[in-house]
Rosetta silent file (secondary structure, phi, psi, omega in degrees, C-alpha in Angstrom):
SEQUENCE: MTYSPTELAVALGVPKPTDEQAAVIVAPPGPLVVIAGAGAGKTETMAARVVWLVANGFADPGQVLGLTFTRKAAGELLRRVRSRLARLSGLRDDAPGGGVPAVSTYHAFAGALLREHGLLLPVEPEARLLSETELWQLAFAVVSGYPGPLRADRNPAAVTAMVLRLAGELAEHLVDTDQLRDTHVELERLVLNLPAGRYQRDRGPSQWLLGMLATQTERAALVPLIDALHDRMRADKVMDFGAQMSAAARLAESCPQVGEQLRARYRVVLLDEYQDTGHAQRIALSSLFGGGVDDGLALTAVGDPIQSIYGWRGA
SCORE:     score description
SCORE:     0.000 S_00000001
   1 L     0.000   91.895  164.094  113.754  122.923  191.980 S_00000001
   2 L  -111.710  136.813 -176.865  114.729  125.292  189.260 S_00000001
   3 L   -92.357  175.257 -170.243  116.059  123.190  187.257 S_00000001
   4 L  -132.498  166.648 -154.516  119.201  124.141  184.682 S_00000001
   5 H   -56.267  -53.405  152.132  119.529  124.281  181.270 S_00000001
   6 H   -69.373  -34.880 -165.242  121.927  120.586  181.092 S_00000001
   7 H  -103.505   47.666   99.198  120.059  118.811  183.211 S_00000001
   8 H   -32.605  -78.525 -135.754  117.244  119.480  180.809 S_00000001
   9 H   -89.544  -11.962  168.524  118.997  118.767  178.149 S_00000001
  10 L  -102.760   25.295 -177.669  120.008  115.476  180.011 S_00000001
  11 L  -174.126  -59.318  170.741  116.315  114.272  180.462 S_00000001
  12 L   -14.765  -69.984 -167.267  115.505  115.370  177.320 S_00000001
  13 L    80.218  106.403 -160.353  117.954  113.737  175.493 S_00000001
  14 L   145.989  142.737 -150.965  118.910  116.661  173.012 S_00000001
  15 L  -110.095  145.753  160.403  122.749  117.542  173.559 S_00000001
  16 L   -17.861  123.955  157.677  124.217  120.358  175.999 S_00000001
  17 L   -43.630 -169.947 -107.598  123.865  124.016  175.545 S_00000001
  18 L   176.908  112.975 -144.302  126.669  125.667  175.175 S_00000001
  19 L   -90.050   26.556  153.536  127.881  127.415  178.232 S_00000001
  20 L  -122.284  -14.276  161.797  127.016  130.770  176.053 S_00000001
  21 H   -83.511  -13.149  176.826  123.384  129.552  174.549 S_00000001
  22 H   -48.090  -53.523  176.573  123.689  128.333  178.348 S_00000001
  23 H   -21.554  -94.161  143.086  123.836  131.995  178.935 S_00000001
  24 H    11.323  -93.549 -150.837  120.700  132.731  176.926 S_00000001
  25 H  -137.833   57.703  165.041  118.301  130.703  178.510 S_00000001
  26 L   -90.900  -12.373 -149.417  118.701  131.081  181.781 S_00000001
  27 L   -71.344  168.820  170.331  119.081  135.084  181.294 S_00000001
  28 L  -114.799  178.599 -149.482  115.727  136.002  183.177 S_00000001
  29 L   -51.454  121.313  166.507  111.887  137.240  182.524 S_00000001
  30 L   155.538 -174.202  164.133  112.787  140.816  180.887 S_00000001
  31 L   -85.220  137.399 -163.837  114.228  142.400  177.301 S_00000001
  32 L  -157.607  147.797 -163.801  116.966  140.476  175.711 S_00000001
  33 L  -137.522   90.076  178.615  118.561  140.670  172.275 S_00000001
  34 L   -44.903  137.902  143.837  120.538  137.432  170.952 S_00000001
  35 E  -132.591  116.461 -141.812  122.517  137.981  168.346 S_00000001
  36 L  -114.717  167.917 -171.369  124.126  134.686  166.655 S_00000001
  37 L   -90.724 -148.695  175.337  125.344  134.520  162.622 S_00000001
  38 L   -93.974  165.280 -169.343  123.809  131.164  160.588 S_00000001
  39 L    29.400   66.030  171.244  124.102  127.701  161.872 S_00000001
  40 L  -106.928   -1.687 -174.416  125.036  129.399  165.704 S_00000001
  41 L    61.455   40.506 -160.093  121.709  127.091  166.985 S_00000001
  42 H   -58.355  -60.731 -162.065  119.575  130.549  167.435 S_00000001
  43 H   -43.476  -21.205 -170.815  116.216  127.395  167.176 S_00000001
  44 H  -118.276   -5.627  149.633  117.171  125.567  169.299 S_00000001
  45 H   -19.908  -99.715  150.500  119.046  128.235  171.561 S_00000001
  46 H   175.241  130.236  115.661  115.306  128.911  171.805 S_00000001
  47 H  -118.161    8.829  148.950  113.448  126.479  172.591 S_00000001
  48 L   -70.041   19.119 -148.748  115.647  125.005  175.199 S_00000001
  49 L  -123.463  -47.771 -173.237  114.991  128.961  176.284 S_00000001
  50 H   -54.471  -45.827 -149.693  110.924  128.112  176.271 S_00000001
  51 H  -102.352   26.289 -152.291  111.243  125.342  177.502 S_00000001
  52 H   -99.610  -15.191 -146.136  113.752  125.993  180.214 S_00000001
  53 L  -109.791  -67.202 -164.457  111.187  129.085  181.144 S_00000001
  54 L   -53.747  -51.084  179.911  108.153  126.564  181.062 S_00000001
  55 L   -78.623   -4.241  169.754  109.651  123.703  183.267 S_00000001
  56 L  -110.436  -64.445 -163.558  110.469  126.068  186.510 S_00000001
  57 L   148.065   40.731  177.391  107.075  127.435  186.661 S_00000001
  58 L   -71.857  -57.376  178.138  107.426  130.418  184.532 S_00000001
  59 L  -141.274 -166.184 -172.679  104.366  130.596  182.078 S_00000001
  60 L  -115.182  151.117 -179.637  102.498  127.450  181.147 S_00000001
  61 H   -44.669  -26.329 -136.564  103.135  126.252  177.027 S_00000001
  62 H  -114.954   25.123  163.946   99.768  128.066  176.212 S_00000001
  63 H   -55.501  -54.913 -152.170  101.772  131.389  177.036 S_00000001
  64 E   -90.985  156.134  165.552  104.335  131.124  174.913 S_00000001
  65 E  -147.581  105.176 -178.725  104.189  132.950  172.337 S_00000001
  66 L   -99.997  152.534  169.101  106.756  132.956  168.605 S_00000001
  67 E  -155.817  128.074 -173.342  107.084  134.665  165.937 S_00000001
  68 E  -107.196  174.759  168.664  109.574  134.142  162.679 S_00000001
  69 L   -53.767  -86.071  150.298  109.737  134.950  158.774 S_00000001
  70 L   -13.513  119.755 -166.253  108.992  132.076  157.619 S_00000001
  71 H  -102.487   -5.548  164.725  106.387  129.675  157.974 S_00000001
  72 H   -92.720    0.547  159.146  108.766  126.787  157.920 S_00000001
  73 H   -65.176  -42.850 -157.367  110.944  128.633  160.218 S_00000001
  74 H   -77.452  -35.666  147.910  107.849  129.326  162.405 S_00000001
  75 H     3.141  -89.436 -163.796  107.581  125.031  161.935 S_00000001
  76 H   -62.962  -20.028  175.266  110.356  124.266  162.367 S_00000001
  77 H  -121.935  -73.131 -157.431  110.172  125.875  166.259 S_00000001
  78 H   -51.195  -58.280  177.747  106.449  124.822  166.924 S_00000001
  79 H   -39.325  -69.605 -165.523  107.884  121.417  166.538 S_00000001
  80 H   -43.189  -87.915 -149.712  110.889  121.603  168.435 S_00000001
  81 H   -29.542  -49.503 -166.640  108.820  123.177  171.422 S_00000001
  82 H   -67.208  -39.247  178.356  106.502  121.270  171.054 S_00000001
  83 H   -54.643  -58.994  153.345  108.430  117.756  171.219 S_00000001
  84 H   -22.956  -92.018 -142.483  110.250  119.299  174.272 S_00000001
  85 H   -85.719   25.181  162.961  107.675  120.306  175.963 S_00000001
  86 H   -49.862  -74.423 -143.788  105.972  116.603  175.026 S_00000001
  87 L  -107.358   41.443 -162.181  108.718  115.027  176.986 S_00000001
  88 L  -146.324  -33.092  162.050  109.211  117.222  179.441 S_00000001
  89 L   -72.685  -19.259  169.657  105.512  116.226  180.621 S_00000001
  90 L  -119.640   27.485  153.437  106.223  112.416  181.064 S_00000001
  91 L   -99.178  -16.986 -173.680  109.092  113.361  182.620 S_00000001
  92 L   -63.119 -167.924   81.498  106.951  115.315  185.430 S_00000001
  93 L   -77.340  -58.404 -178.522  104.544  114.529  188.201 S_00000001
  94 L   -90.487   93.127 -147.149  103.666  117.807  188.491 S_00000001
  95 L   -87.037  159.870  169.460  103.505  118.823  184.751 S_00000001
  96 L   -70.966  173.166 -148.330  102.887  122.577  183.441 S_00000001
  97 L   -86.995  178.543 -150.195   99.130  123.204  183.219 S_00000001
  98 L   -71.475  179.698  177.032   97.618  123.218  179.535 S_00000001
  99 L   102.586  163.268  157.393   97.806  125.125  175.713 S_00000001
 100 L  -122.756  152.776 -166.377  100.515  124.887  172.994 S_00000001
 101 L   -88.694  149.952  174.675  102.117  127.190  172.655 S_00000001
 102 L   -39.188   71.384 -174.421  101.429  129.760  169.886 S_00000001
 103 L  -131.035 -176.163  179.919  103.751  130.777  166.840 S_00000001
 104 E   167.416 -171.010 -148.279  103.411  131.380  163.326 S_00000001
 105 E   -90.926 -172.680 -178.000  105.441  133.996  161.033 S_00000001
 106 L   -78.540  -72.337  177.806  105.380  137.854  161.496 S_00000001
 107 H   -28.438  -52.841  147.571  102.770  138.570  158.873 S_00000001
 108 H   -58.482   -1.690 -158.577  100.370  135.868  159.762 S_00000001
 109 H   -95.775  -23.785 -157.053  100.712  137.014  163.547 S_00000001
 110 H   -77.414  -26.313 -166.802   99.340  141.218  161.743 S_00000001
 111 H   -74.743  -68.524 -153.960   96.226  139.114  159.578 S_00000001
 112 H   -30.971  -56.720  177.098   95.330  137.139  163.336 S_00000001
 113 H   -84.821   12.693  175.729   95.129  140.989  164.801 S_00000001
 114 H   -92.693  -55.299  103.239   93.646  142.466  162.482 S_00000001
 115 H    42.432  -88.934 -161.825   90.802  139.263  162.464 S_00000001
 116 L   -70.550  -29.001 -165.666   90.237  140.126  165.830 S_00000001
 117 L  -131.442   -4.480 -170.645   90.658  144.126  166.960 S_00000001
 118 H   -38.484  -66.121  149.798   90.674  145.013  163.105 S_00000001
 119 H    32.906  -72.504 -157.228   87.520  147.203  163.889 S_00000001
 120 H  -119.757   19.162  164.566   88.470  149.427  165.744 S_00000001
 121 L   -91.407  -54.313   18.169   90.787  151.327  163.219 S_00000001
 122 L   -70.698 -176.289   96.688   87.923  150.540  161.118 S_00000001
 123 L  -165.648  151.237 -179.174   89.368  147.442  158.815 S_00000001
 124 L    -7.897  142.439 -151.270   88.041  144.709  156.781 S_00000001
 125 L  -123.150   -5.977 -156.577   88.735  142.698  159.253 S_00000001
 126 L  -110.573    2.052  173.473   87.747  139.884  156.989 S_00000001
 127 L   -49.741  142.219  159.016   89.816  141.438  153.628 S_00000001
 128 L   -31.691   -1.980 -157.948   91.849  139.290  151.597 S_00000001
 129 L    16.369   56.572  160.675   95.581  138.655  151.866 S_00000001
 130 L   -14.279  117.172 -152.175   96.955  139.228  148.268 S_00000001
 131 L   -93.171 -162.776 -159.258  100.216  137.248  146.666 S_00000001
 132 H   -89.643  -24.021 -179.233  102.748  139.629  144.651 S_00000001
 133 H   -28.273  -84.047 -170.895  100.661  138.133  141.306 S_00000001
 134 H   -55.961  -39.303  173.238   98.111  139.230  142.226 S_00000001
 135 H   -30.339  -69.920 -174.064   98.790  142.238  143.666 S_00000001
 136 H   -56.796  -46.714 -174.055  100.802  143.303  140.361 S_00000001
 137 H   -47.439  -69.262 -152.328   97.061  142.450  138.271 S_00000001
 138 H   -83.648    0.633  168.377   95.132  144.689  140.141 S_00000001
 139 H  -108.346   -8.664  175.359   97.273  148.023  140.155 S_00000001
 140 H   -81.544  -19.851 -149.468   98.419  147.126  136.821 S_00000001
 141 H   -73.444  -94.267  175.959   94.615  146.845  135.961 S_00000001
 142 H   -64.455   -4.085 -171.251   93.913  150.664  137.221 S_00000001
 143 H   -93.964  -27.685  139.011   96.893  152.391  136.428 S_00000001
 144 L   -95.002   53.226  127.171   95.208  151.130  132.853 S_00000001
 145 L   -84.247  -23.357 -174.540   92.303  152.587  133.678 S_00000001
 146 L   -57.809  164.124 -163.712   93.192  156.014  135.227 S_00000001
 147 L  -116.951    7.524 -171.286   91.347  158.223  133.487 S_00000001
 148 L   -71.115  168.409  177.697   94.126  160.847  134.729 S_00000001
 149 L   -72.339  153.421  150.390   97.179  161.796  132.106 S_00000001
 150 L  -116.581  178.495 -145.041  100.436  159.537  132.728 S_00000001
 151 L   -85.260  154.746 -141.668  103.615  160.414  132.158 S_00000001
 152 L  -109.827  -36.441  176.580  103.987  160.020  128.275 S_00000001
 153 L   -71.838  -12.404  164.086  107.975  158.339  128.135 S_00000001
 154 L   -84.903   96.611  163.716  106.436  155.546  130.846 S_00000001
 155 L  -131.521  -52.710  131.540  104.342  152.663  129.903 S_00000001
 156 L   -76.004  -45.725 -162.235  101.713  150.961  131.742 S_00000001
 157 H   -55.401  -21.369 -175.248  103.416  147.971  132.849 S_00000001
 158 H  -103.926   20.186 -165.940  106.747  150.614  134.329 S_00000001
 159 H  -124.712  -81.705 -172.004  104.119  152.842  135.501 S_00000001
 160 H   -29.517  -71.506 -169.393  102.759  149.904  137.672 S_00000001
 161 H   -58.052  -80.845 -152.537  105.896  149.121  139.206 S_00000001
 162 H   -23.830  -70.273 -165.407  106.347  153.163  140.304 S_00000001
 163 H   -18.304  -56.305 -142.473  103.001  152.431  141.903 S_00000001
 164 H   -79.933  -33.354 -170.673  103.836  149.574  143.518 S_00000001
 165 H   -60.207  -37.590 -167.514  107.561  150.508  144.848 S_00000001
 166 H   -77.228  -26.268  154.683  105.980  154.083  146.185 S_00000001
 167 H  -103.646    8.712  166.603  103.427  152.112  148.083 S_00000001
 168 H  -118.472   63.799   75.982  104.631  149.942  150.165 S_00000001
 169 H   -71.833  -44.785 -170.961  107.076  152.551  151.083 S_00000001
 170 H   -69.254  -85.427 -130.601  104.800  154.969  152.616 S_00000001
 171 H   -56.716  -42.343 -170.306  103.103  151.426  153.935 S_00000001
 172 H   -57.227  -47.932  161.760  106.501  150.606  155.293 S_00000001
 173 H   -69.236  -13.641  178.836  106.931  153.938  156.608 S_00000001
 174 L    63.469   20.572 -177.608  103.170  154.676  158.168 S_00000001
 175 L   -76.898  145.760  129.457  103.094  157.987  155.188 S_00000001
 176 L  -121.988 -167.943 -167.847  100.038  158.324  153.460 S_00000001
 177 L  -108.506   54.509  168.331   99.683  160.000  150.745 S_00000001
 178 L  -125.891   21.698  144.105   98.163  163.550  151.878 S_00000001
 179 L  -102.135  -58.949 -171.445  101.962  163.801  153.503 S_00000001
 180 L   -97.541   24.967 -120.548  102.953  163.528  150.209 S_00000001
 181 L  -116.935  -41.612  159.373  100.679  164.945  148.052 S_00000001
 182 L   -98.288   -4.653  176.186  102.189  168.333  148.093 S_00000001
 183 L   -53.382  -29.852  125.062  105.847  167.885  149.394 S_00000001
 184 L    19.914 -112.097  161.126  106.903  168.987  145.751 S_00000001
 185 H   -33.601  -24.350 -171.969  106.102  172.611  146.668 S_00000001
 186 H   -90.868  -19.812 -149.341  107.213  172.931  149.285 S_00000001
 187 H   -78.176  -73.984  154.550  110.441  171.036  148.581 S_00000001
 188 H    13.806  -92.688  141.278  110.456  174.009  145.330 S_00000001
 189 H   -43.627   -7.309  170.803  110.904  176.714  147.468 S_00000001
 190 H   -89.987  -30.309  130.053  113.241  175.988  149.452 S_00000001
 191 H   -26.337  -83.826 -171.846  115.379  174.856  146.333 S_00000001
 192 H    -1.862  -67.945 -160.167  114.798  178.362  145.209 S_00000001
 193 H   -70.631  -31.113 -158.607  115.541  180.438  148.250 S_00000001
 194 L   -31.163  140.404 -175.383  118.606  178.480  149.608 S_00000001
 195 L  -116.906 -178.303  179.828  120.377  180.870  149.726 S_00000001
 196 L    28.595   31.918 -179.875  124.511  180.953  148.288 S_00000001
 197 L  -132.842 -107.650  176.721  126.538  178.346  149.133 S_00000001
 198 L   -79.880  -46.748  140.341  127.433  174.950  148.603 S_00000001
 199 L   -89.612   26.077 -171.339  124.294  173.928  146.748 S_00000001
 200 L  -123.511   69.113  177.903  123.226  177.020  145.776 S_00000001
 201 L  -109.788 -162.677 -169.125  125.567  178.525  143.007 S_00000001
 202 L   -17.536  -38.259 -151.754  125.615  181.642  140.920 S_00000001
 203 L   -69.818  -48.229 -114.945  123.547  179.856  137.905 S_00000001
 204 L   127.909 -164.322 -171.226  121.294  178.637  140.628 S_00000001
 205 L   -90.953  133.960 -162.159  120.260  175.452  142.388 S_00000001
 206 L   -64.962 -175.127  173.757  122.978  172.178  141.402 S_00000001
 207 L   -85.281   57.046  171.496  121.719  169.254  140.132 S_00000001
 208 L  -149.102    6.266  160.456  121.795  167.194  143.034 S_00000001
 209 L  -117.509  -32.920 -170.423  118.891  169.451  144.493 S_00000001
 210 L   -69.360  -21.064 -173.077  117.312  169.964  140.885 S_00000001
 211 L   -98.690    3.905  165.267  117.350  165.531  140.239 S_00000001
 212 L  -118.213   -5.648  148.825  115.847  165.454  144.315 S_00000001
 213 L   -91.230   -4.026 -139.768  113.171  167.973  143.160 S_00000001
 214 L  -138.360  -35.277 -179.392  112.361  166.438  139.982 S_00000001
 215 H   -52.976  -58.820  173.271  112.352  162.791  142.411 S_00000001
 216 H   -68.034   13.604 -174.054  110.216  164.427  144.701 S_00000001
 217 H  -117.694  -20.733  178.797  107.812  165.796  142.243 S_00000001
 218 H   -59.927  -59.943 -168.490  107.488  161.956  139.962 S_00000001
 219 L   -62.396  -84.304 -153.500  106.252  161.049  143.410 S_00000001
 220 L   -73.181   26.688  172.324  103.553  163.267  143.933 S_00000001
 221 L   -94.473  -65.130 -174.008  102.493  163.224  140.588 S_00000001
 222 L   -66.683   32.653 -162.399  101.840  159.019  141.291 S_00000001
 223 H   -66.954  -10.481 -179.616   99.960  160.069  144.814 S_00000001
 224 H   -66.730  -43.618  171.674   96.233  160.014  142.246 S_00000001
 225 H  -115.998    9.377  156.653   96.615  156.129  141.627 S_00000001
 226 H   -59.816  -17.134 -149.231   98.278  155.159  144.439 S_00000001
 227 H   -81.079  -58.973  -76.558   94.884  157.190  145.737 S_00000001
 228 H  -148.840  -86.335  150.839   93.032  155.090  143.440 S_00000001
 229 H   -14.370  -60.791 -178.835   94.854  152.069  143.600 S_00000001
 230 H   -79.439   16.347  177.505   93.745  151.604  147.914 S_00000001
 231 H   -82.783  -18.929 -153.206   89.968  152.412  146.403 S_00000001
 232 H   -74.671  -52.002 -151.375   90.263  149.722  144.351 S_00000001
 233 H   -64.756  -34.653 -162.776   91.428  147.484  146.936 S_00000001
 234 H   -53.660  -56.376 -139.459   88.615  148.660  149.924 S_00000001
 235 H   -52.961  -31.905 -167.680   86.428  148.142  147.377 S_00000001
 236 H   -74.148  -35.838 -178.998   87.771  144.542  146.564 S_00000001
 237 L    54.997   38.555  179.194   88.176  143.694  150.324 S_00000001
 238 L  -110.661 -145.123  168.606   91.967  142.666  149.831 S_00000001
 239 L   176.825  161.875  159.942   95.135  144.254  150.920 S_00000001
 240 L   -97.470  177.794  179.384   98.481  143.745  150.446 S_00000001
 241 L   -42.779  -72.568 -167.009  101.643  142.419  152.733 S_00000001
 242 H   -50.777  -62.915 -174.607  102.821  145.767  153.224 S_00000001
 243 H   -91.569   48.467  120.133   99.021  147.913  154.315 S_00000001
 244 H  -128.051   59.135  158.017   98.447  144.866  156.545 S_00000001
 245 L  -121.240  -90.218 -149.961  101.887  145.427  158.545 S_00000001
 246 H   -42.461  -43.656 -157.427  101.002  149.226  158.225 S_00000001
 247 H  -106.891    6.624  127.977   97.705  149.088  159.970 S_00000001
 248 H   -17.906  -50.232 -154.168   98.965  145.849  162.333 S_00000001
 249 H   -87.526  -12.331 -143.637  101.807  148.998  163.372 S_00000001
 250 H  -114.623  -41.266  133.447   98.515  151.829  163.184 S_00000001
 251 H   -15.819    2.030 -134.845   96.285  148.893  165.352 S_00000001
 252 H  -142.099  -72.698  161.895   99.025  148.868  167.440 S_00000001
 253 H   -73.406  -17.783  177.327   99.799  152.266  168.327 S_00000001
 254 L  -109.066  -59.326 -164.341   95.917  153.990  168.768 S_00000001
 255 L  -141.458  109.496  156.275   94.809  151.105  171.009 S_00000001
 256 L  -120.359   85.799  160.717   96.141  150.188  173.434 S_00000001
 257 L  -101.216  -36.019  149.589   94.314  147.837  175.001 S_00000001
 258 H   -22.007  -83.554  152.404   95.002  145.321  172.283 S_00000001
 259 H   -13.782  -70.328  170.877   98.106  145.014  173.979 S_00000001
 260 H   -70.452  -12.714  160.647   97.404  144.710  176.923 S_00000001
 261 H  -131.622   27.339  139.813   95.788  141.899  176.490 S_00000001
 262 H   -75.758  -64.481  168.298   98.229  140.316  174.323 S_00000001
 263 H   -32.244  -29.148  139.641  100.490  140.924  176.967 S_00000001
 264 L   -87.693   17.392 -172.112   97.990  139.183  179.223 S_00000001
 265 L  -138.334  -25.900  143.267   98.262  136.343  177.373 S_00000001
 266 L  -129.867  146.524  136.353  101.725  135.978  176.710 S_00000001
 267 L  -157.983   32.933  155.042  104.395  135.919  178.747 S_00000001
 268 E  -122.319  122.576 -172.055  106.884  134.576  176.836 S_00000001
 269 E  -111.680  132.250 -179.369  107.573  136.432  173.256 S_00000001
 270 L  -108.689  146.977  178.477  110.342  135.212  171.079 S_00000001
 271 E  -141.515  101.163 -161.053  110.562  137.541  168.205 S_00000001
 272 L   -86.773  138.603 -176.743  112.884  135.185  166.029 S_00000001
 273 L    53.820   37.246  133.000  115.372  136.948  162.477 S_00000001
 274 L   -66.133  120.458  176.694  113.958  140.876  164.444 S_00000001
 275 L  -125.147  109.294   57.227  115.270  143.013  161.801 S_00000001
 276 L    56.454  -32.457 -159.944  114.131  147.047  163.610 S_00000001
 277 L   -77.750    2.303 -148.813  114.688  148.288  159.900 S_00000001
 278 L  -107.523  123.964 -153.830  111.566  147.121  159.130 S_00000001
 279 H   -89.855  -46.475  141.649  109.970  150.345  160.685 S_00000001
 280 H   -21.115  -74.567 -179.035  106.250  149.065  160.385 S_00000001
 281 H   -66.341  -37.873 -143.567  107.315  145.809  162.142 S_00000001
 282 H   -86.436  -46.841 -138.033  109.206  147.696  164.646 S_00000001
 283 H   -93.744   -1.551 -165.356  106.494  149.973  166.332 S_00000001
 284 H   -94.454    5.692  167.982  103.860  147.612  165.774 S_00000001
 285 H  -105.607  -33.930  151.577  105.886  145.050  168.101 S_00000001
 286 H  -132.471   48.431  148.352  106.413  147.349  170.799 S_00000001
 287 L   -89.113  -14.725 -156.844  103.695  149.455  171.089 S_00000001
 288 L   -88.668    0.742 -167.188  101.969  145.901  170.996 S_00000001
 289 L  -126.403  -29.372  172.836  105.201  144.445  173.766 S_00000001
 290 L   -47.455  -59.606 -140.878  107.091  147.434  174.521 S_00000001
 291 L   -96.878    1.579  154.278  105.084  148.101  177.369 S_00000001
 292 L   -43.763    4.910 -159.550  105.567  144.050  179.356 S_00000001
 293 L   -95.590  -25.470  177.539  109.292  144.237  179.591 S_00000001
 294 L   -69.259  -28.562 -179.290  108.925  146.255  182.740 S_00000001
 295 L  -112.875   21.356  149.805  106.072  143.673  184.404 S_00000001
 296 L   102.702    9.987  142.254  108.674  140.821  183.972 S_00000001
 297 L   -13.368  140.796  147.497  107.216  139.848  180.024 S_00000001
 298 E  -140.721  107.614 -172.259  110.739  137.892  178.568 S_00000001
 299 L   -71.251 -122.129  159.516  110.735  138.960  175.312 S_00000001
 300 L   150.884   95.547  127.042  113.778  137.508  172.788 S_00000001
 301 E   -64.124  120.175 -156.906  115.151  138.911  170.344 S_00000001
 302 L  -116.463  110.323 -169.185  116.668  136.924  168.009 S_00000001
 303 E  -132.870  179.577 -171.045  118.704  138.494  164.821 S_00000001
 304 L  -110.280  100.718  175.964  121.851  137.702  162.843 S_00000001
 305 L   -43.419   -4.990  173.875  124.874  140.347  162.682 S_00000001
 306 L   -58.812  -35.501  177.941  125.481  139.737  159.316 S_00000001
 307 L   -76.264  -59.433 -167.290  122.212  142.305  159.064 S_00000001
 308 L   127.653   -1.944 -150.299  123.359  145.493  161.234 S_00000001
 309 L   -56.579  -59.670 -150.445  120.492  145.787  163.447 S_00000001
 310 L   -94.162  -30.258 -165.099  121.088  146.272  166.965 S_00000001
 311 H   -82.960  -93.514 -125.911  124.316  148.445  168.031 S_00000001
 312 H  -107.712   64.614  137.656  123.988  151.503  166.173 S_00000001
 313 H   -79.895  -37.059 -149.951  119.805  151.531  166.605 S_00000001
 314 H    63.616   31.852 -178.443  120.913  151.600  170.238 S_00000001
 315 L   -60.275    0.000    0.000  118.237  148.160  170.416 S_00000001
């Protein structure tokens, strides 16, 4: 027997879903994108989808993984799912198998992944996660104690801000400092040898090109400071949020056995408030779970239309 979303809502004493919500709840296993704005009942619908999949024998509660951005949202999703599965268990003689759903934030999930498999990279599995304040203090200490030259027109606090901003962008895009180190040299050669045209004036390169070259040169000058910060973080066995997600993405992409283990463990995966504009996060999740959608993995990504993150990416 297959239970409908309305039948389950009535039996569990919760509001009946709308037609749009019901269509999401009963979507067949596979990849599913749900685009809905604030107040549309996304969390309610995701909880109902989990219950429907469990009630109809697709998965046991322990085979459900939910990921979201904040601890508050993770707690709310877990509370709703657990309470409804408990009610479902009390209503049926053939209660679903044991275990409880796993729900966490994306960063907590990345941290758990590194603790379990980090030595494959290698990454120190027990590295402590720094708060933003602790990261700033550490970076400021590295900049203030750096023996090399710093920009004369910037104080240590300004340089620290530049270092942290660039280090975060590199981590987000999975780019290491070796890939950045000499890019300004190549760019300068290209700029100075462009043929006459829109960007190359009679008197030389346009101000736009020269500004771009100056920016890239400044970035390259920060490489030794970023390397020094990374060395200090490794020595202290700490990492920041960007490094954590970047390491998780590298692990997922380079070690396919990690994804295979997770796909064997979970048959239902919910990605709440998913933003595929986060490159490291997208690489991590697609590497871990993308290989399972053809095998019936119920993978559901939920997002807000205001973020404009799906249609133009072809997701």
